[in-house]
Coordinates of C-alpha atoms in Angstrom, one line a residue:
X1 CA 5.4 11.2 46.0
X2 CA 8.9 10.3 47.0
X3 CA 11.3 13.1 46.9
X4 CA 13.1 10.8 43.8
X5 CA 10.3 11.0 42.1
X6 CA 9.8 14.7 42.5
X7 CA 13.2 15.4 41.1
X8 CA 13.2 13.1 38.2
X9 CA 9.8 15.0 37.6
X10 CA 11.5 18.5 38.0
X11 CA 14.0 18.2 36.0
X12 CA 11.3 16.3 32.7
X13 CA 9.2 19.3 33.8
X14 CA 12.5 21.8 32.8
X15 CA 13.0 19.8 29.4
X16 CA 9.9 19.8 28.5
X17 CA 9.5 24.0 29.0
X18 CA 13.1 24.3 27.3
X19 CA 12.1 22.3 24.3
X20 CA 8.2 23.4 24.2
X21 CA 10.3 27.4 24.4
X22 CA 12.7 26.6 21.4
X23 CA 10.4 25.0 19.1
X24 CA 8.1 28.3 19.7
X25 CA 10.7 30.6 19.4
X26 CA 12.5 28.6 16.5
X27 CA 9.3 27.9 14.3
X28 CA 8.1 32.0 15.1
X29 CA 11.7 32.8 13.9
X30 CA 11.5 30.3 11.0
X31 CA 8.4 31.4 9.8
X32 CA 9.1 34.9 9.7
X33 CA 12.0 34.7 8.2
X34 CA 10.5 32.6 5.6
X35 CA 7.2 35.0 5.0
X36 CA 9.7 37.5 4.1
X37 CA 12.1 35.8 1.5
X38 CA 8.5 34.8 0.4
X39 CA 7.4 38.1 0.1
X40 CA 10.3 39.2 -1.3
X41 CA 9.8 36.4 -4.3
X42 CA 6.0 37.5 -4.4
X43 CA 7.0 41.1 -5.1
X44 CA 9.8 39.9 -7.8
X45 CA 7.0 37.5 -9.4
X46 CA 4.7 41.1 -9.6
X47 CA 7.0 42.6 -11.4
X48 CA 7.9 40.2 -13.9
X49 CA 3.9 40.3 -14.4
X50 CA 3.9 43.7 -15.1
X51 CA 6.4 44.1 -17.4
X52 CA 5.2 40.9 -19.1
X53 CA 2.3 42.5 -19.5
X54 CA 3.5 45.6 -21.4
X55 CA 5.2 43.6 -23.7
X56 CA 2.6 41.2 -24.7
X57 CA 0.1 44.3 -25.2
X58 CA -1.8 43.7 -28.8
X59 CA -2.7 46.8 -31.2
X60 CA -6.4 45.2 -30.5
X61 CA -6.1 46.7 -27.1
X62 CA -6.7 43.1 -25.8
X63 CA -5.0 43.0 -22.0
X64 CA -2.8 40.8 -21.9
X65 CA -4.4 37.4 -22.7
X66 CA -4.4 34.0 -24.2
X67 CA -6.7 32.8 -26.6
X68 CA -8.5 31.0 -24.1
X69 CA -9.1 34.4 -21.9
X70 CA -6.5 33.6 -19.1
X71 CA -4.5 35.7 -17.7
X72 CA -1.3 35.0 -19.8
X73 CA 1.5 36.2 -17.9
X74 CA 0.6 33.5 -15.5
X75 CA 2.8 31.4 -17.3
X76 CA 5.2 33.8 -18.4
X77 CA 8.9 33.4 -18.4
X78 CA 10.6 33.2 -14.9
X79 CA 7.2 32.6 -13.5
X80 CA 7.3 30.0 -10.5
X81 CA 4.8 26.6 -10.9
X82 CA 1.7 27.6 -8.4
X83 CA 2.0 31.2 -9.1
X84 CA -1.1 33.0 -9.5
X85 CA -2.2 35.8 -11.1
X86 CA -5.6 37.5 -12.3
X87 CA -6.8 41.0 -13.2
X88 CA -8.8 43.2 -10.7
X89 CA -11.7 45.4 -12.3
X90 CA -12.6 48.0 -9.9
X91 CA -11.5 46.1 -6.9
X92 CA -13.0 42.9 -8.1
X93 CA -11.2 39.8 -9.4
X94 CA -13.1 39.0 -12.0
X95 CA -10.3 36.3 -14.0
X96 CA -8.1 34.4 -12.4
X97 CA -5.7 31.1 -12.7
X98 CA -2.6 29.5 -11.2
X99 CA -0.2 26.9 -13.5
X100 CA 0.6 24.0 -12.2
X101 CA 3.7 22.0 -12.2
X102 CA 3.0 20.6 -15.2
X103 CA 3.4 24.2 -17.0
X104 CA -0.8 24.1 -17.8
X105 CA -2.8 27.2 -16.5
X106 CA -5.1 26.3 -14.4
X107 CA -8.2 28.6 -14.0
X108 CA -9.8 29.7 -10.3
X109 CA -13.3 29.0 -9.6
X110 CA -15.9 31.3 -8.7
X111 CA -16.0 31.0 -5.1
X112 CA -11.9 31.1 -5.2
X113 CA -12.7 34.2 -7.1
X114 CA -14.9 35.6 -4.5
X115 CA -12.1 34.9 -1.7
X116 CA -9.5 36.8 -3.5
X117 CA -12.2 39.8 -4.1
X118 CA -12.8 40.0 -0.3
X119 CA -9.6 41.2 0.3
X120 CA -8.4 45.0 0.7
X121 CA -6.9 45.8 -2.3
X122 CA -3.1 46.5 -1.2
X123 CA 0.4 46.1 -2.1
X124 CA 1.5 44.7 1.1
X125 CA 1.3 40.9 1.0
X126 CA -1.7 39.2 2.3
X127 CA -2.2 35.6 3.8
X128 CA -5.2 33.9 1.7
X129 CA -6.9 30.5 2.2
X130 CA -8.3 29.3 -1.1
X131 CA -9.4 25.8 0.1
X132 CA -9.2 22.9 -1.8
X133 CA -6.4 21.6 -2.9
X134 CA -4.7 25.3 -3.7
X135 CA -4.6 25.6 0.6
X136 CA -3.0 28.9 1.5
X137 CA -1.7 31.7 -0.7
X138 CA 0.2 34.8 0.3
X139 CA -0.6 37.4 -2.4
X140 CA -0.3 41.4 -3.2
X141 CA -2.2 43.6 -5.9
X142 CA -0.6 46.1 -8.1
X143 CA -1.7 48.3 -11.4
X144 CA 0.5 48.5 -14.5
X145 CA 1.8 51.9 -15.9
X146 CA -0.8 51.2 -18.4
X147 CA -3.7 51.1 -15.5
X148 CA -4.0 47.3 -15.5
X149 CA -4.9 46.1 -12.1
X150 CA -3.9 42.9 -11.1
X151 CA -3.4 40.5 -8.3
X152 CA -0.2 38.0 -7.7
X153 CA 0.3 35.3 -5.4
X154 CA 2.8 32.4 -4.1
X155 CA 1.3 29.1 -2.5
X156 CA 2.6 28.5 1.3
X157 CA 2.6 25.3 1.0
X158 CA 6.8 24.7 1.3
X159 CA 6.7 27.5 4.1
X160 CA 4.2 25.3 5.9
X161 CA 5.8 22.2 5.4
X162 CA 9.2 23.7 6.2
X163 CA 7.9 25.0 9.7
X164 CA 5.6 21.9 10.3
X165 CA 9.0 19.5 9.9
X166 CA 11.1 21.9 12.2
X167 CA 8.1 21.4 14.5
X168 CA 8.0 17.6 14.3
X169 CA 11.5 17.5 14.6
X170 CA 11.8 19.8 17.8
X171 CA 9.2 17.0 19.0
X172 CA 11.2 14.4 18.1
X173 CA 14.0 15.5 20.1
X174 CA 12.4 16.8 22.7
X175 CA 10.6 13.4 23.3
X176 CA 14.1 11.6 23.3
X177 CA 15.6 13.8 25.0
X178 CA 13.1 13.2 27.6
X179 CA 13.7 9.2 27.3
X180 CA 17.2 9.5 27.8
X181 CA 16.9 12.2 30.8
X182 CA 14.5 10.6 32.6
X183 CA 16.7 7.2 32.3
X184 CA 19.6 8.7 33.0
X185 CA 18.2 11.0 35.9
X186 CA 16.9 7.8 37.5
X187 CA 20.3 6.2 37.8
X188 CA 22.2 9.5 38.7
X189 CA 19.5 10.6 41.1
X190 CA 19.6 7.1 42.7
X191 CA 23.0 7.1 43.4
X192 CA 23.2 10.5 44.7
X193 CA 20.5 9.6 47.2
X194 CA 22.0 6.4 48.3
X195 CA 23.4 8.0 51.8
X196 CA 19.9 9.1 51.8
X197 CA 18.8 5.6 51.6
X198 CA 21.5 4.3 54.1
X199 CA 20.2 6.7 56.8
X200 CA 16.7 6.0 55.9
X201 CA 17.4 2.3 56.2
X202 CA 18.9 3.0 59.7
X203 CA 15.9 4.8 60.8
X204 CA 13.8 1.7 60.1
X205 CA 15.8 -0.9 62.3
X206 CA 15.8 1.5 65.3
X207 CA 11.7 1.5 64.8
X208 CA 11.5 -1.7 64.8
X209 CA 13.0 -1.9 68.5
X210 CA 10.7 -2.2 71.4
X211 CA 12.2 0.5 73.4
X212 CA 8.9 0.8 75.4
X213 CA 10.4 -1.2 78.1
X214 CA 13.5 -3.6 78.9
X215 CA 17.2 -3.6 78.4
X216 CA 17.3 -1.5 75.3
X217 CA 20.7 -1.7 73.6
X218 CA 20.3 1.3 70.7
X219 CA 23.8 0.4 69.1
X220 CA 22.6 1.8 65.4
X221 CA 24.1 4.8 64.3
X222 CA 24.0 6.5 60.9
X223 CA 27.8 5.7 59.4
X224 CA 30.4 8.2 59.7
X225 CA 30.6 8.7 55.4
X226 CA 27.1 9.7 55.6
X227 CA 27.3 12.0 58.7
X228 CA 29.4 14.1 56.8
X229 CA 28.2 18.0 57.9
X230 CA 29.5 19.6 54.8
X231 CA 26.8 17.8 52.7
X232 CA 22.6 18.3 53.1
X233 CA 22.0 14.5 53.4
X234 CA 25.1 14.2 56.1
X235 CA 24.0 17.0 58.4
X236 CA 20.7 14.8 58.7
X237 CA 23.0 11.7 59.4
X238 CA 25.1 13.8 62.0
X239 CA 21.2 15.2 63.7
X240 CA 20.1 11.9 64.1
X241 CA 23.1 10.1 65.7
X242 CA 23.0 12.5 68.0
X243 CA 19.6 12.0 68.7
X244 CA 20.2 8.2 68.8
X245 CA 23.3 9.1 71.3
X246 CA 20.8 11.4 73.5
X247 CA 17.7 8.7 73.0
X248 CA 19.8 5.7 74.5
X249 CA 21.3 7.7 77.7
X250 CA 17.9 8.5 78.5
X251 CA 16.9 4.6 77.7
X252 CA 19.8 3.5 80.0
X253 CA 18.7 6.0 82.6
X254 CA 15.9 4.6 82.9
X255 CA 16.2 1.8 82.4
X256 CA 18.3 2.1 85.9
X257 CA 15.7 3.3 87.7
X258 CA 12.9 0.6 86.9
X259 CA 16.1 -2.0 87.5
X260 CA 16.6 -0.4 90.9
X261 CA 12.6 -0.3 91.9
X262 CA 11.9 -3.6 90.7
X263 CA 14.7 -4.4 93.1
X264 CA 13.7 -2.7 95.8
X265 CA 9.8 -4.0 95.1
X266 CA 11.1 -7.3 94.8
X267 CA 13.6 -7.2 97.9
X268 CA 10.6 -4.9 100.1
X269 CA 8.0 -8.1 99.2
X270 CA 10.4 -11.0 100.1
X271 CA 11.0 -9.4 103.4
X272 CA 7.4 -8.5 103.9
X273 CA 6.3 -12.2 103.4
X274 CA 7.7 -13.6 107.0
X275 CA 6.2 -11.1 109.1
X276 CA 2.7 -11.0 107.3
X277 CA 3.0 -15.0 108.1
X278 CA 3.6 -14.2 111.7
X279 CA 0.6 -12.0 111.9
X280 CA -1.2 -14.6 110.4
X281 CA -0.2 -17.0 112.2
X282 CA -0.4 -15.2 115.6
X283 CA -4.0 -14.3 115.2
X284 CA -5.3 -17.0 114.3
X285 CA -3.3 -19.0 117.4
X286 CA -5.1 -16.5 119.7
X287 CA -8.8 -17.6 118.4
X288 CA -8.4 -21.0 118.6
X289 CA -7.0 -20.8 122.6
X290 CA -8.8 -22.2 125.1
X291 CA -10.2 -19.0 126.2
X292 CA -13.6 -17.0 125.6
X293 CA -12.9 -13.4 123.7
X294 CA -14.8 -10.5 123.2
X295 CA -17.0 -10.4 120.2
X296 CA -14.5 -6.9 119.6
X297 CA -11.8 -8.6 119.8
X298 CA -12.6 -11.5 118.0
X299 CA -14.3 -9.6 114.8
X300 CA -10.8 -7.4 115.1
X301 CA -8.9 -10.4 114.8
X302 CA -10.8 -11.8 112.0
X303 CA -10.3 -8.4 110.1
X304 CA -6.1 -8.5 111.0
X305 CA -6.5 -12.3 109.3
X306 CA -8.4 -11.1 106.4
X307 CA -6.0 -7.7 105.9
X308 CA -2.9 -9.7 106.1
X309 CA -4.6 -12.7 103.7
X310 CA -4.8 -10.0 101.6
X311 CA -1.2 -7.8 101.8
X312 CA 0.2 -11.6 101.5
X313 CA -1.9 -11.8 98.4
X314 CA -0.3 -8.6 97.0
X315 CA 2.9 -9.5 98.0
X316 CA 2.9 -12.5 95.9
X317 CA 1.3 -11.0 92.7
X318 CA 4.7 -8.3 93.5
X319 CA 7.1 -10.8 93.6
X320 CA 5.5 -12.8 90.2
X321 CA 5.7 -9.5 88.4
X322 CA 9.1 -9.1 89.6
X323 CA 10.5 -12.6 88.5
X324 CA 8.2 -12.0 85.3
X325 CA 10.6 -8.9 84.4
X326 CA 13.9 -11.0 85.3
X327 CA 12.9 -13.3 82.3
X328 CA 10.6 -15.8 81.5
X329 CA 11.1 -17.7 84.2
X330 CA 8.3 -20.4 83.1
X331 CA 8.4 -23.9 82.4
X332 CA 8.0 -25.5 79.2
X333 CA 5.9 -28.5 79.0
X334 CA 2.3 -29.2 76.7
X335 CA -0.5 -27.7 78.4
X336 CA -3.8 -28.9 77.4
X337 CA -6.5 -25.7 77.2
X338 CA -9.2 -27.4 76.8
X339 CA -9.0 -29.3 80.5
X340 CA -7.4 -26.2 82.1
X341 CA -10.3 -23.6 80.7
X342 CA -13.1 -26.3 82.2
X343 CA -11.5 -26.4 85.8
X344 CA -11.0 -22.4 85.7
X345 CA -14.6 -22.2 85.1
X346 CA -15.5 -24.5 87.3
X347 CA -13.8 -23.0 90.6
X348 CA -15.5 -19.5 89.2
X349 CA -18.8 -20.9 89.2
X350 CA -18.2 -22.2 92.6
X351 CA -16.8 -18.8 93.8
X352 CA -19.9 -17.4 91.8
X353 CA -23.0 -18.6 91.4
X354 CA -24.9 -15.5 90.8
X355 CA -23.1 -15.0 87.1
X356 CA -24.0 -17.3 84.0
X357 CA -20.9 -19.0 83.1
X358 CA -21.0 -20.0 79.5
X359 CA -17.9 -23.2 78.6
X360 CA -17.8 -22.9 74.6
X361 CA -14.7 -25.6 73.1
X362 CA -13.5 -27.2 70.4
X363 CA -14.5 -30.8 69.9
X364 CA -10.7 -31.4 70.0
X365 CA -8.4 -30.7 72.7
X366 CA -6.1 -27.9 71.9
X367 CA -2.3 -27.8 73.3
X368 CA 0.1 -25.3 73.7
X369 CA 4.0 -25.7 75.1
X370 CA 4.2 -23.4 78.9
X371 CA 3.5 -23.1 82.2
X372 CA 0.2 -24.4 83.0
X373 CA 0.1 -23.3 87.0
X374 CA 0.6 -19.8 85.0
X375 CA -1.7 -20.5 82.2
X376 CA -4.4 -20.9 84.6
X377 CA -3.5 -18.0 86.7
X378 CA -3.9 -15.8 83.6
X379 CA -7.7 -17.4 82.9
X380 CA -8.7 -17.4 86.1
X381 CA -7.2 -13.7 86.5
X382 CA -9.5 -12.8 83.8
X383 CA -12.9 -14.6 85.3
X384 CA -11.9 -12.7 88.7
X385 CA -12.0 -9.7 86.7
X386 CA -15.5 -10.2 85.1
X387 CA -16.8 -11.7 88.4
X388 CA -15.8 -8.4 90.0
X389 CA -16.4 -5.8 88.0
X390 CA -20.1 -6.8 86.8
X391 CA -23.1 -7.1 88.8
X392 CA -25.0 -10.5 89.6
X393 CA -26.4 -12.1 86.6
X394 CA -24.0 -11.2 83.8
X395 CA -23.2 -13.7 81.4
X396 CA -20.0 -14.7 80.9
X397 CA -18.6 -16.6 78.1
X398 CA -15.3 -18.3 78.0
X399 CA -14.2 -19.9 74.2
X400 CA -11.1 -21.8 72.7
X401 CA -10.5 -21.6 68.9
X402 CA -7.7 -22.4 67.1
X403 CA -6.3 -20.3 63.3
X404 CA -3.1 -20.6 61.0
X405 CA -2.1 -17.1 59.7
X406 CA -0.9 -16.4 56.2
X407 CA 2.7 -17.1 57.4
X408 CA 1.8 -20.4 58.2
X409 CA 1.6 -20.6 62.0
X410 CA -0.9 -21.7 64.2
X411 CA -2.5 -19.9 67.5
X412 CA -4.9 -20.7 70.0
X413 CA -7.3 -18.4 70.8
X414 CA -8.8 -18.0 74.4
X415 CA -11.6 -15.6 74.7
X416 CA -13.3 -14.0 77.7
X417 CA -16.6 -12.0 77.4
X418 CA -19.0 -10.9 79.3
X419 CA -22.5 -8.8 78.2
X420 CA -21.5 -6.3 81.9
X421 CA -22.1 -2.4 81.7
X422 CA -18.3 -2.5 79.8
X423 CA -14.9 -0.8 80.1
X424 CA -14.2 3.1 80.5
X425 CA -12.9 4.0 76.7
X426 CA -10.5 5.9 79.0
X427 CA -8.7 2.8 81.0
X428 CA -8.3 0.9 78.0
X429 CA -5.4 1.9 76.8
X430 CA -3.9 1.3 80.0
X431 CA -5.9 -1.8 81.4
X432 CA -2.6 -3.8 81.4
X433 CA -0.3 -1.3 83.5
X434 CA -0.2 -2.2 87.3
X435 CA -2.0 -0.9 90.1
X436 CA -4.8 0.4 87.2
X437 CA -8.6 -0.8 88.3
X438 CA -11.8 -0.5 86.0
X439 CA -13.6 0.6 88.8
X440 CA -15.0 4.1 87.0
X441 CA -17.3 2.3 85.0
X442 CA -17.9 -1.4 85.9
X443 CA -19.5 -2.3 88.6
X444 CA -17.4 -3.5 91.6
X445 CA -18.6 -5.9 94.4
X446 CA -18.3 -4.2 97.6
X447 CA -15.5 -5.5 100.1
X448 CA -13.4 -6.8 96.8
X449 CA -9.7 -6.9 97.0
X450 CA -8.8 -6.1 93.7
X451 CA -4.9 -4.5 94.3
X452 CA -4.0 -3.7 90.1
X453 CA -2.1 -6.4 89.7
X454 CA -4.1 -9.1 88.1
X455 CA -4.2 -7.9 84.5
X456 CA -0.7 -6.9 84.5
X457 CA 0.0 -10.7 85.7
X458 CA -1.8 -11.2 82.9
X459 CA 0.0 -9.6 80.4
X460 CA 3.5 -10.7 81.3
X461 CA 2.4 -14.3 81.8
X462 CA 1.1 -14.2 78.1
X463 CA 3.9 -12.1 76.9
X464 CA 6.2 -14.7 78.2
X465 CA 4.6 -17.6 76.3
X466 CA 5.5 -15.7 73.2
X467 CA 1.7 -14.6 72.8
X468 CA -0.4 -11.2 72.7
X469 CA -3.7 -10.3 75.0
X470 CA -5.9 -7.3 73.8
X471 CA -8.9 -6.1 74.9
X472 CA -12.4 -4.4 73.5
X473 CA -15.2 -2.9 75.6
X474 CA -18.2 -1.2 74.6
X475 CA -21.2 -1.1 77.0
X476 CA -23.3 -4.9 77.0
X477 CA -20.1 -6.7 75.6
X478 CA -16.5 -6.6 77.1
X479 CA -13.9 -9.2 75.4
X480 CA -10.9 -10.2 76.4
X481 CA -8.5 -12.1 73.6
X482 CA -5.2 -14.5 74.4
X483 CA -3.4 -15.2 71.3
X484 CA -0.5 -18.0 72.5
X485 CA 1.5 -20.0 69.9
X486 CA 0.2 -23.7 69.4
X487 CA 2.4 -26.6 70.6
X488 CA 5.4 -26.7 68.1
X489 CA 5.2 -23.2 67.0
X490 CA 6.3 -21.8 70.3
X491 CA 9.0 -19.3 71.1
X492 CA 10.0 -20.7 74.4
X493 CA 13.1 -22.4 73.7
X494 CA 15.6 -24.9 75.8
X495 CA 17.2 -22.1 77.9
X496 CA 14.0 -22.3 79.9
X497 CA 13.2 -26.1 79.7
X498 CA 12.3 -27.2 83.3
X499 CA 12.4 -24.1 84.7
X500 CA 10.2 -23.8 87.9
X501 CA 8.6 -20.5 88.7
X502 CA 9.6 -20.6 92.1

């Protein structure tokens, strides 16, 4: 959850426990303070029964009752609609009735009768559900100075309804109070965390820079009115620029150093180039003289050729990578796949005829804007790799596909698999780096002159043609993926048009 949401949630959370603790405390409060006026009417009402019943006493010795049996100071003056009243014979009810609003006595049933017997016979006032219509009564028994026992009681209906509306209304306003807070929380909270938002926002540009490797110019910094160290949000701001500040001197430093080694690689292989020439050269003038050498001498100048075949071989993949990390120092012109994958293949099967190569292409020719020379140093890197590192017989399968994405753009796909004992899980993460070699867990011809390099060619050639390589290895099937932008969609753009690559 987002920390605006938290806080717009905090501060509901308080509303709600304020409002939930005033409508308790207020309807407790209101109830009690209306149970007592109440009781304070219920004892009035007994006393006007009492004395009503003294005065209506009849020489018959009758009790105090109408013709029809009821109770008849029920209805006697002062006497509130819904009282009740009823005589008590040895701690029984036996008659009962309540008038109504119209003024008619109304008299209790049997079962009501029974409810009101259950109780202890007290003065203090009692809480009493007669059901029905009647609902809940609060009443209190008493005896005459003659000995008449009877029992008086007040409906609770208008101290219910009283304490049910404060509730409702308590709700009422709790529940807007709630609307409005949480609507007016959203807009305060949202501008208070706008520096928040700002710094935030910053954050997410400097991810989005590849500072992996290259020039890296980290120019965003968190602004100075939301760096301000007084407030939570600006001590963050303040942190973080000075972790940008820290982040790019230790960018440009190194940054520095790879500038000055790719230099020195790059200035170390152009010088190495003439005299590996001249060994070359010189060995191979001294086998072809007129003159008959040793067999020791001769294999020893066979393996000086071979070594220096090979350090030249190194010191061109050096300077490519080299020129590669100037810039994409390619050419841009429409490359047709299709014909370059068929004559990679073919000069593998000729270098290999112990593997099973496998040609699987569209049946339309697929083209891509680039280098081709480079193009087809980056497939046949690939088939030198699979060549290599798996033993005789292995399949290997080279395909050309072409997708659009959901944005619209359209990729070629070049694929390289082979069914070989697979990749280390450990070198693939860094298969692409220079100088790394898969020779852990795939097979590797003896004598082979693998130097590193050939999979980092790879990368950089591919990387700049605006595409991506990946790879996935698991033992019986190693793949190797080129994704390069179709003819039309690709990022190579005019500053590069014609360029050789030397």
């Amino acid at each position: 959850m987002t920390l605006r949401n938290r806080l717009i949630l905090s501060v509901l959370a308080l509303i709600t426990l304020v409002g939930l603790t005033i409508g308790v405390v207020s309807s407790v409060a209101l109830n009690g303070f209306l149970l007592g006026r109440l009781d304070s009417q219920l004892q009035t009402a007994t006393n006007r029964s009492l004395t009503s019943i003294d005065r209506h006493r009849p020489e018959s010795g009758l009790t105090g009752t109408g013709s029809s049996g009821d109770p008849a100071f029920v209805g006697g003056p002062g006497q509130a609609a819904g009282t009740l009243g009823g005589f008590t014979r040895s701690g029984v009810v036996d008659r009962a009735a309540i008038v109504d609003s119209a003024g008619v006595v109304q008299q209790l049933s049997a079962e009501q009768l029974d409810i009101l017997s259950a109780l202890i016979v007290t003065k203090a006032p009692q809480t009493v559900s007669l059901g029905g219509s009647l609902g809940d009564y609060r009443v209190a028994f008493d005896r005459s100075p003659s000995g008449d026992g009877i029992i008086v009681g007040l409906p609770l209906s208008d101290v219910t309804a009283t304490v049910t509306q404060l509730v409702i209304v308590t709700v009422a306003v709790t529940v807007g109070g709630l609307i409005v807070a949480a609507l007016l929380g959203t807009v305060l909270i949202r501008l208070a965390l706008r520096p928040l938002d700002r710094v935030e926002a910053m954050a997410t540009r400097v991810t989005r820079l590849r500072l992996d490797r290259g020039d890296v110019v980290l120019a965003e910094r968190v602004p100075d009115a939301d760096a301000d160290l007084r407030t939570e949000v600006g001590r963050v701001g303040a942190s973080l620029n000075k972790m940008l500040g820290h982040l790019a001197s230790a960018l440009a430093s190194r940054q520095a150093s790879e500038n000055k080694m790719r230099q020195f690689v790059a200035d170390a292989s152009h010088e190495l180039r003439t005299p590996l020439a001249s060994i070359r050269g010189y060995a191979e003038l001294t086998r072809r003289g007129d003159f008959e050498l040793p067999v020791d001498v001769s294999h020893s100048l066979g393996r000086i050729e071979s070594e220096a075949t090979r350090m030249t071989s190194l010191v061109e993949d050096l300077l490519l990578l080299a020129r590669l990390d100037e810039g994409p120092a390619i050419e841009n012109a429409p490359v047709d796949l299709t014909r370059l994958l068929v004559d990679a293949v073919s000069d593998a099967h000729v270098a290999a005829g112990d593997h099973e190569w496998v040609l699987d292409l569209p049946e339309e020719p697929i083209e891509v804007s680039g280098d081709g020379p480079r193009l087809y140093q980056v497939v046949s890197n690939l088939l030198a790799n699979a060549r290599v590192h798996t033993p005789a017989g292995t399949e290997v399968t080279v395909s050309l596909a072409s997708k659009v994405d959901a944005s619209g753009s359209s990729s070629a796909i070049i694929t390289v698999s082979d069914d070989g004992p697979g990749i280390d899980p450990l070198l693939v993460d860094t298969l692409f780096e220079r100088f790394v070699r898969g020779d852990v867990s795939r097979f590797r011809q003896a004598g082979s002159t693998s130097t590193g390099l050939g999979l980092a060619i790879v990368r950089a050639v591919v990387d700049a043609h605006g595409g991506s390589v990946e790879v996935a290895s698991r033992p019986g099937n190693t793949e190797f993926r080129i994704v390069l932008p179709l003819r039309g969609h690709s990022p190579l753009g005019e500053a590069v048009l014609g360029r050789g690559s030397n």
